[in-house]
Short mmCIF file of C-alpha atoms (C1' of nucleotides) in Angstrom, two decimals:
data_model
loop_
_atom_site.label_atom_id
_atom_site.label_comp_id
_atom_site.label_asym_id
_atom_site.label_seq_id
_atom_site.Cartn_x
_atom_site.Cartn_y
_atom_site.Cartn_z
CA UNK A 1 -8.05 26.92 -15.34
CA UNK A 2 -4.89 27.39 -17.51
CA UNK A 3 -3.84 24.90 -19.93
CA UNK A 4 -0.51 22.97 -19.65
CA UNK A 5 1.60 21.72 -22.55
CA UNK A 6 3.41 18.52 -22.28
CA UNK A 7 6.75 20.38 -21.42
CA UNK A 8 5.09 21.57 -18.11
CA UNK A 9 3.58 18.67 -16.90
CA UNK A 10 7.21 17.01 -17.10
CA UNK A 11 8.87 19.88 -15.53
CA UNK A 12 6.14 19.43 -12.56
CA UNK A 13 6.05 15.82 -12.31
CA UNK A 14 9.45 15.17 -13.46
CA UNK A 15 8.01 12.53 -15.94
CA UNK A 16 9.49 11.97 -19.52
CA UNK A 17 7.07 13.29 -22.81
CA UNK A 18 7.66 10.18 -24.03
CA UNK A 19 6.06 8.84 -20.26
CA UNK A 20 3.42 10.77 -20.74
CA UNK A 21 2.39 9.83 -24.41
CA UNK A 22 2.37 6.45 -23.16
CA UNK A 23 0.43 7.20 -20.53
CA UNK A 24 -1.85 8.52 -22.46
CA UNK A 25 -1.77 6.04 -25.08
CA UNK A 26 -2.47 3.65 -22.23
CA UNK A 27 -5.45 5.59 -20.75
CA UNK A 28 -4.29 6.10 -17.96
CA UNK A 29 -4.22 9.98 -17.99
CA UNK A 30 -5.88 12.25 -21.12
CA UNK A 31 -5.34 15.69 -22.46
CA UNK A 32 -8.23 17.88 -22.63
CA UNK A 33 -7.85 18.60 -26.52
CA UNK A 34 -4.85 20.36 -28.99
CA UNK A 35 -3.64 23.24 -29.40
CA UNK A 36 -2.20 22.84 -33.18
CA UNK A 37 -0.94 19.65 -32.82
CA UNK A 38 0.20 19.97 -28.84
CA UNK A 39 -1.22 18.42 -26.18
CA UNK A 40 -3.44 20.41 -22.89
CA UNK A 41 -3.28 19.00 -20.19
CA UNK A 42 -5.58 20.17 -17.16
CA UNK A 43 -3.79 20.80 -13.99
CA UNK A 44 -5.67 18.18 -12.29
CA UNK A 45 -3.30 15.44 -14.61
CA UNK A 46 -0.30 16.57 -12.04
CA UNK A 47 -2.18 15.40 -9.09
CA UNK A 48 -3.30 12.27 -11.18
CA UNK A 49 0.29 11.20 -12.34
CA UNK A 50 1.51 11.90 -8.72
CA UNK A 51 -1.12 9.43 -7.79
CA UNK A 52 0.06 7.13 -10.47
CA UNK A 53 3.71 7.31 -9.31
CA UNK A 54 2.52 6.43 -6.18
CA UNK A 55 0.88 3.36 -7.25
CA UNK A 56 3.79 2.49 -9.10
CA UNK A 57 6.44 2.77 -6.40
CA UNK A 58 4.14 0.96 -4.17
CA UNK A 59 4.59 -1.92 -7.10
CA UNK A 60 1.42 -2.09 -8.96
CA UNK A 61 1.50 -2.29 -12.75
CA UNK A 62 0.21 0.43 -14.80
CA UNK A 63 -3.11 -1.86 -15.35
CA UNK A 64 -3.69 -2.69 -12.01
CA UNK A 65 -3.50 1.54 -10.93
CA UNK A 66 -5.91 2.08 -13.82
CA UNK A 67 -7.97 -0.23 -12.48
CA UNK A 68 -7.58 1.43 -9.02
CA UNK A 69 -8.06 4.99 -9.80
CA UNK A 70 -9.85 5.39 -13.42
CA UNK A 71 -9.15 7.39 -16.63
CA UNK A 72 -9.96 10.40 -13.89
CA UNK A 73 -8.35 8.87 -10.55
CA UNK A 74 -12.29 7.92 -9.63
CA UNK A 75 -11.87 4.27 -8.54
CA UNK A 76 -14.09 2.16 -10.63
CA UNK A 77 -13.30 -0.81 -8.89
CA UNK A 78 -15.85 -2.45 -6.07
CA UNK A 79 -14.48 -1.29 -2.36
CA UNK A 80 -14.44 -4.63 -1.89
CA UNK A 81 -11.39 -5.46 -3.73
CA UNK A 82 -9.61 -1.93 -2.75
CA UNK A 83 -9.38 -4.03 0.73
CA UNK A 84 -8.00 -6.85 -0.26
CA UNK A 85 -5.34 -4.07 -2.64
CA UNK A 86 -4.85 -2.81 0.95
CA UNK A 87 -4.40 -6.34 2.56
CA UNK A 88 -1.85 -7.05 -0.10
CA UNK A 89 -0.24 -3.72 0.93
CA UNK A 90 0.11 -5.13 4.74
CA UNK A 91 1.63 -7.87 3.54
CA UNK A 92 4.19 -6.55 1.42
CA UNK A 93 4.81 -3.99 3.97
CA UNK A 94 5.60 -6.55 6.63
CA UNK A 95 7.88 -8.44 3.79
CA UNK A 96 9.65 -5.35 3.47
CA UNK A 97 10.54 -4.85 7.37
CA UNK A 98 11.70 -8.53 7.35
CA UNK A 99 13.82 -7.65 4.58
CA UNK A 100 14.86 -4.43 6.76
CA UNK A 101 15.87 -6.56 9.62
CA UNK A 102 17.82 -9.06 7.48
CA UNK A 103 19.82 -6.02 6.30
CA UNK A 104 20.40 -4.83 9.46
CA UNK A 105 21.55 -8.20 10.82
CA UNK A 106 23.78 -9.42 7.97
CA UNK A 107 25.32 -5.46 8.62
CA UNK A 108 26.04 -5.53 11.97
CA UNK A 109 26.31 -9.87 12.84
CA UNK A 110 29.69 -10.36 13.29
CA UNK A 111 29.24 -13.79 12.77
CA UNK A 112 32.25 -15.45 10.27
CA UNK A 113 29.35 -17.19 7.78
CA UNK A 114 25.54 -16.00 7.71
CA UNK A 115 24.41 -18.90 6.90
CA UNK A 116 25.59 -20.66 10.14
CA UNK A 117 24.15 -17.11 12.30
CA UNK A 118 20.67 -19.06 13.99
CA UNK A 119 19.52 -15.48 14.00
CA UNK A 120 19.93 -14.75 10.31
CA UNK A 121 18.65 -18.49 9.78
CA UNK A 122 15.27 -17.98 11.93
CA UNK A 123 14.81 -14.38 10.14
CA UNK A 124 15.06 -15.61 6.54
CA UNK A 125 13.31 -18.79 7.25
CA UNK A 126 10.30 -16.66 8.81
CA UNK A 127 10.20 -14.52 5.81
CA UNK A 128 10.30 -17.39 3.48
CA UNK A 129 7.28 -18.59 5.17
CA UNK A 130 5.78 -15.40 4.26
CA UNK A 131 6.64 -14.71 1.22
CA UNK A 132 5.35 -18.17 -0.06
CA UNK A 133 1.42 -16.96 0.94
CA UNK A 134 1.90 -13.15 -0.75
CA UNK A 135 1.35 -12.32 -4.16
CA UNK A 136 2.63 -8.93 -4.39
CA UNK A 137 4.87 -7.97 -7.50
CA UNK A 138 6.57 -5.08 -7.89
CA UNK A 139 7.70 -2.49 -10.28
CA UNK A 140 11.19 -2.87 -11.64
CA UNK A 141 14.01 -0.58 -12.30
CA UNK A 142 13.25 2.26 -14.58
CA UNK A 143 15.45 2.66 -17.26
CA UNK A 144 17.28 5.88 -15.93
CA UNK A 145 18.12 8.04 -18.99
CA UNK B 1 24.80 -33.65 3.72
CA UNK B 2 22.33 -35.23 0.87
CA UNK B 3 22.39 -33.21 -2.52
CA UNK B 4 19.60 -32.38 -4.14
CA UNK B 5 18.44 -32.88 -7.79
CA UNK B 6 16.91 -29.21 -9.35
CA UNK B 7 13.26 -31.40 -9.10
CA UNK B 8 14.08 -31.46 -4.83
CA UNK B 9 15.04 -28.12 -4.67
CA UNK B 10 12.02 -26.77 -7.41
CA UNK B 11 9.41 -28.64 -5.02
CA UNK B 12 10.94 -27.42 -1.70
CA UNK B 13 11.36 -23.52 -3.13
CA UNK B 14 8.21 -23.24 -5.41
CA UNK B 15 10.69 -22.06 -7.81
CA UNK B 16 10.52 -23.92 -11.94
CA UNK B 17 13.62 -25.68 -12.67
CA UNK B 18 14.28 -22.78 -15.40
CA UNK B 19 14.68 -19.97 -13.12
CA UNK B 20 17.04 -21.60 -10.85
CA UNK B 21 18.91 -22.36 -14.24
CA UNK B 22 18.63 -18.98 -15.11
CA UNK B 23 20.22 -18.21 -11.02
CA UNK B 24 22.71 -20.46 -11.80
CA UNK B 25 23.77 -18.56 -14.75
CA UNK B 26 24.01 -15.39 -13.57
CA UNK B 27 25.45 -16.64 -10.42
CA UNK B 28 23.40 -15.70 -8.18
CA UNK B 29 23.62 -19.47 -6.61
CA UNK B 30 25.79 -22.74 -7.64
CA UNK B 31 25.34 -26.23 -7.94
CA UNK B 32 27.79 -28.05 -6.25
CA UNK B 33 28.76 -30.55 -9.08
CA UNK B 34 26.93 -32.74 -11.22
CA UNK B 35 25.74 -36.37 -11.53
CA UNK B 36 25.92 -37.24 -15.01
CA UNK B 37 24.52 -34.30 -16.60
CA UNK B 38 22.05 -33.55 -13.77
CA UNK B 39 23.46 -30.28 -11.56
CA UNK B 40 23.81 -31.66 -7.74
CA UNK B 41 22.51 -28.61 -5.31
CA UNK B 42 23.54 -28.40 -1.62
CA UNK B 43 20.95 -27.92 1.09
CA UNK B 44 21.60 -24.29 1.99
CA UNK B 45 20.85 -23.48 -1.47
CA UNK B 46 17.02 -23.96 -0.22
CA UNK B 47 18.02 -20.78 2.68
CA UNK B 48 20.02 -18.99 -0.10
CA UNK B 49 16.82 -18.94 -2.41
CA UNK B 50 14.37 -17.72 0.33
CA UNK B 51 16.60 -14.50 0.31
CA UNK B 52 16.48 -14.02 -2.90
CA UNK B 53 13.24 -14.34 -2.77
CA UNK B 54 13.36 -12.01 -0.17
CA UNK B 55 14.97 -9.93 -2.00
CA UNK B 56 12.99 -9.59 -5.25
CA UNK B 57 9.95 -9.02 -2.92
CA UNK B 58 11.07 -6.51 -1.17
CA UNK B 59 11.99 -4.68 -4.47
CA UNK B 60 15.71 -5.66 -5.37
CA UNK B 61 16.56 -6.72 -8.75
CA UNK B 62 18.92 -9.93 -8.85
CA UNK B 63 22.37 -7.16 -9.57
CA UNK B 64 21.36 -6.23 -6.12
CA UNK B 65 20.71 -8.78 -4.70
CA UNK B 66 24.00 -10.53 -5.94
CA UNK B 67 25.29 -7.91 -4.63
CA UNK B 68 23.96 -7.31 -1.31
CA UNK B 69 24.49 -11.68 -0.73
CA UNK B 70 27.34 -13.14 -3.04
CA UNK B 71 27.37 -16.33 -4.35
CA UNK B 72 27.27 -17.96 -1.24
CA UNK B 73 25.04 -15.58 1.24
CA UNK B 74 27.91 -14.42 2.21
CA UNK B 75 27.46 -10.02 1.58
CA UNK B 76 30.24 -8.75 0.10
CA UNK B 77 29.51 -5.39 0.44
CA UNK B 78 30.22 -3.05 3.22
CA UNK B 79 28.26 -1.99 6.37
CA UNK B 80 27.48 1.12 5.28
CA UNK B 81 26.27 0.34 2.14
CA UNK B 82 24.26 -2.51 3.94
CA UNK B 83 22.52 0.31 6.11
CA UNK B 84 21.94 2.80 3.45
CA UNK B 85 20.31 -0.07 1.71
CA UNK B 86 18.15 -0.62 4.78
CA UNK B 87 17.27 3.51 5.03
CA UNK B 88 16.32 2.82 1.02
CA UNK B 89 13.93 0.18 2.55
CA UNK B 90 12.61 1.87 5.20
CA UNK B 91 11.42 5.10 2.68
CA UNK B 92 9.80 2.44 0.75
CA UNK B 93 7.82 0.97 3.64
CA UNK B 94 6.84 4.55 4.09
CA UNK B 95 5.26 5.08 0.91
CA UNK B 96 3.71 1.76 0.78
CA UNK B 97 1.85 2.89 4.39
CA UNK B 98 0.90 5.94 2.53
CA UNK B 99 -0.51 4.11 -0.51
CA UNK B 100 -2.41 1.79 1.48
CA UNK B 101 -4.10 4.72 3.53
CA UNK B 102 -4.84 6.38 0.02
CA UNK B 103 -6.28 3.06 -0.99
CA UNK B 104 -8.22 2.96 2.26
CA UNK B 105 -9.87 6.31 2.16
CA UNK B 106 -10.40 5.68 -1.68
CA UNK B 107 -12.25 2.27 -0.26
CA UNK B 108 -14.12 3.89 2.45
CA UNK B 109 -14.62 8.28 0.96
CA UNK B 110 -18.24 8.80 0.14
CA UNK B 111 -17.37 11.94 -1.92
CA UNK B 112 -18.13 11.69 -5.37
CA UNK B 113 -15.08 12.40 -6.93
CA UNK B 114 -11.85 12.14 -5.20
CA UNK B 115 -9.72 14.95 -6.52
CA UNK B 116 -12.63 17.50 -4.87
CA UNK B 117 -11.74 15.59 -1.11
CA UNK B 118 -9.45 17.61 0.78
CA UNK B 119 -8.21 14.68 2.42
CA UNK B 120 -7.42 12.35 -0.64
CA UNK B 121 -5.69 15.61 -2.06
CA UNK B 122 -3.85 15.89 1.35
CA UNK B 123 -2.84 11.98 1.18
CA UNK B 124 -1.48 12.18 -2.55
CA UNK B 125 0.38 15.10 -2.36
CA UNK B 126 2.07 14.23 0.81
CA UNK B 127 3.19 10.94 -0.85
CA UNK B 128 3.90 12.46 -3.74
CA UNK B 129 6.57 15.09 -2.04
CA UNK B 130 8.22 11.68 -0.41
CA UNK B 131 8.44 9.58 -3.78
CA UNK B 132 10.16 12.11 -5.40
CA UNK B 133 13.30 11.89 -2.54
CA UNK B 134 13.14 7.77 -2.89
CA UNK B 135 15.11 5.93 -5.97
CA UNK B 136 13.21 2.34 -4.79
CA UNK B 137 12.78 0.54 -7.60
CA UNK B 138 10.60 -2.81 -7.38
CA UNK B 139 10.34 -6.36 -9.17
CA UNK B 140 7.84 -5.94 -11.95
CA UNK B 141 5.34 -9.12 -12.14
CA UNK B 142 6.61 -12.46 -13.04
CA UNK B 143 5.02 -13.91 -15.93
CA UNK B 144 2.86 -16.79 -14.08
CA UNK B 145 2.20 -19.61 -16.17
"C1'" DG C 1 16.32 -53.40 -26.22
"C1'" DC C 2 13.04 -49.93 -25.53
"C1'" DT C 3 10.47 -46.62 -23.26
"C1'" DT C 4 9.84 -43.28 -19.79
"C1'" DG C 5 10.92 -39.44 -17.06
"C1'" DA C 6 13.81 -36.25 -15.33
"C1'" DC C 7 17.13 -33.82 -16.50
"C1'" DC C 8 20.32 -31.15 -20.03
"C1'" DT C 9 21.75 -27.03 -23.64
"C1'" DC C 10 21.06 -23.25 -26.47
"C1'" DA C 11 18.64 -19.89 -29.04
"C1'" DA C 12 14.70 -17.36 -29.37
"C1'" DG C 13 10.46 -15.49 -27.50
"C1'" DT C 14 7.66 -12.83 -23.92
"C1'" DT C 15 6.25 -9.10 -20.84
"C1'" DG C 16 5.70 -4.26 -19.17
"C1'" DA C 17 7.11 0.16 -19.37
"C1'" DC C 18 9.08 2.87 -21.55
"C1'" DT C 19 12.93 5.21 -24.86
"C1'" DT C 20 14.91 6.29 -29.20
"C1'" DG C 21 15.05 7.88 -33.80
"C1'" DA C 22 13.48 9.49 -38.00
"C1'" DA C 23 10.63 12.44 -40.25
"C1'" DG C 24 7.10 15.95 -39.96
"C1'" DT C 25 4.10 20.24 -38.01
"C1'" DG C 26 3.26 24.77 -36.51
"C1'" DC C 27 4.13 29.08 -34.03
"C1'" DT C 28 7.49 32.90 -33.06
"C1'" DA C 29 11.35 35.87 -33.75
"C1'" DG C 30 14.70 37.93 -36.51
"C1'" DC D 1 11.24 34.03 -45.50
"C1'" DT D 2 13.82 31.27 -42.75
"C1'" DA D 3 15.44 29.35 -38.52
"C1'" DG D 4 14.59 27.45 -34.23
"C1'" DC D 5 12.12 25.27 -31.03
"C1'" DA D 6 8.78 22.56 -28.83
"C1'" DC D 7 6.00 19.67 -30.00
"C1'" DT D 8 3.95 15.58 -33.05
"C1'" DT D 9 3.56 10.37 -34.98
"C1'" DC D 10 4.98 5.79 -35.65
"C1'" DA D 11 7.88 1.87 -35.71
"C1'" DA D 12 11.45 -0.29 -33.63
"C1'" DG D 13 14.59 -0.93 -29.81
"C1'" DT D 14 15.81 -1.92 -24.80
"C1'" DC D 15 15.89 -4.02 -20.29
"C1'" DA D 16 15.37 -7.59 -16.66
"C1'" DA D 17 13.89 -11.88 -15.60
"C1'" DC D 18 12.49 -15.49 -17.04
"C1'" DT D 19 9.92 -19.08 -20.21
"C1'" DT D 20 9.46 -21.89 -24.21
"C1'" DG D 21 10.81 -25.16 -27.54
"C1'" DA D 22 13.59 -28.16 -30.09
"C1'" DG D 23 16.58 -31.58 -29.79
"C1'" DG D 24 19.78 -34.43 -26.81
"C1'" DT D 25 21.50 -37.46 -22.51
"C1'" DC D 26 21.11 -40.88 -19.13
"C1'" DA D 27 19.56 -44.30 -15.54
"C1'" DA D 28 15.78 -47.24 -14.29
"C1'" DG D 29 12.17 -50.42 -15.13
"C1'" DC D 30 9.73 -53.55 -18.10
#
DNA sequence: GCTTGACCTCAAGTTGACTTGAAGTGCTAG
DNA sequence: CTAGCACTTCAAGTCAACTTGAGGTCAAGC
């Protein structure tokens, strides 16, 4: 089980050292000890920060996927509420195809003003609805170097 | 056609009178003129908000959402862009389905630890190979008073 | 005339997730 | 022995999307 320095886990997850350190400083990975003053990561931390930008992308916070999947991506979190995580997934996931279909619509209506379409009316008024009862928030724009 | 003071439009949108302020400002909507100092909205601004709404929800930040729906609802951005926007979309529901079957099998696995279970592995590093193609990016929290 | 309540402006603060920069460490190669 | 390189720490900066707070305006009701 070979030892990584910090320079390889970025090349294989594509992550930032500076993302990592954070992560780290966070909790939510850990490398194994130092060699000098560097960093050695385990292989297993690739898997585990895949996992986290998973989470992330799927628009949990970096709390709420430490809470999920712990220091070692074992859940330490009553199956109970990884449910209701998933529930909140359904929802956001059926937010997201309304949003698809609005796209599509305002794309391809040919109607002169939206707002006057009954179509794009009844879709955005039946995603309001939803959206008022869901709680999911979502990750925003990383700052692209 | 009534006009609305920000109170009317607050109570009808669940939004706080500083955000649509804040909207205002970075013209993402407009009041339609004012009454004394008070800012007068028009009705549709209640449909404009539910998109942008929407929007944020489905992981657009307010440039794109300006973007995608101008000032008025009106897009004012081509088709194409519209439907690439809607392909962007559709990879996120994707890895949101994958991260709630992860979640899932996290809820319901009896293996001790996850990163042994072929099948978790399987899950991540399936999802892992599609979030590195997708640039989604997704509304962080709001700060919920 | 005075208070109350709902609004206003403007500057500054907050949050999460990093990034940036300055200054230092430690191995390797020439 | 020195240079170079990949790393280190730590404090401060950045970004979006608001919120907060101080201080002001205005119409309505007592």
């Amino acid at each position: 089980m070979k030892l990584m320095d910090i320079g390889e886990v970025c090349e294989r997850t594509g992550l930032r050292p500076s993302a990592l350190r954070y992560y780290e400083d966070v909790g939510l990975i850990s490398s194994l000890c130092r060699s000098g003053l560097r960093r050695q990561f385990a292989p297993e931390v690739v898997t585990q920060l895949a996992l986290i930008q998973m989470g992330k992308s799927a628009g949990f916070s970096l709390d709420e996927i430490s809470e999920m999947f712990g220091d070692n991506g074992q859940p330490n979190v009553p199956r109970e509420r990884l449910h209701r995580k998933a529930e909140d997934l359904q929802r956001q996931i059926a937010e997201l195809k309304a949003m698809r279909e609005v796209i599509k619509h305002v794309a391809d209506c040919p109607a002169p003003t939206h707002m006057e379409c009954p179509t794009f009316r009844r879709l955005v008024t039946l995603a309001a609805r939803r959206a008022g009862t869901s709680s999911r928030r979502v990750r925003r724009k990383p700052h692209l170097r």
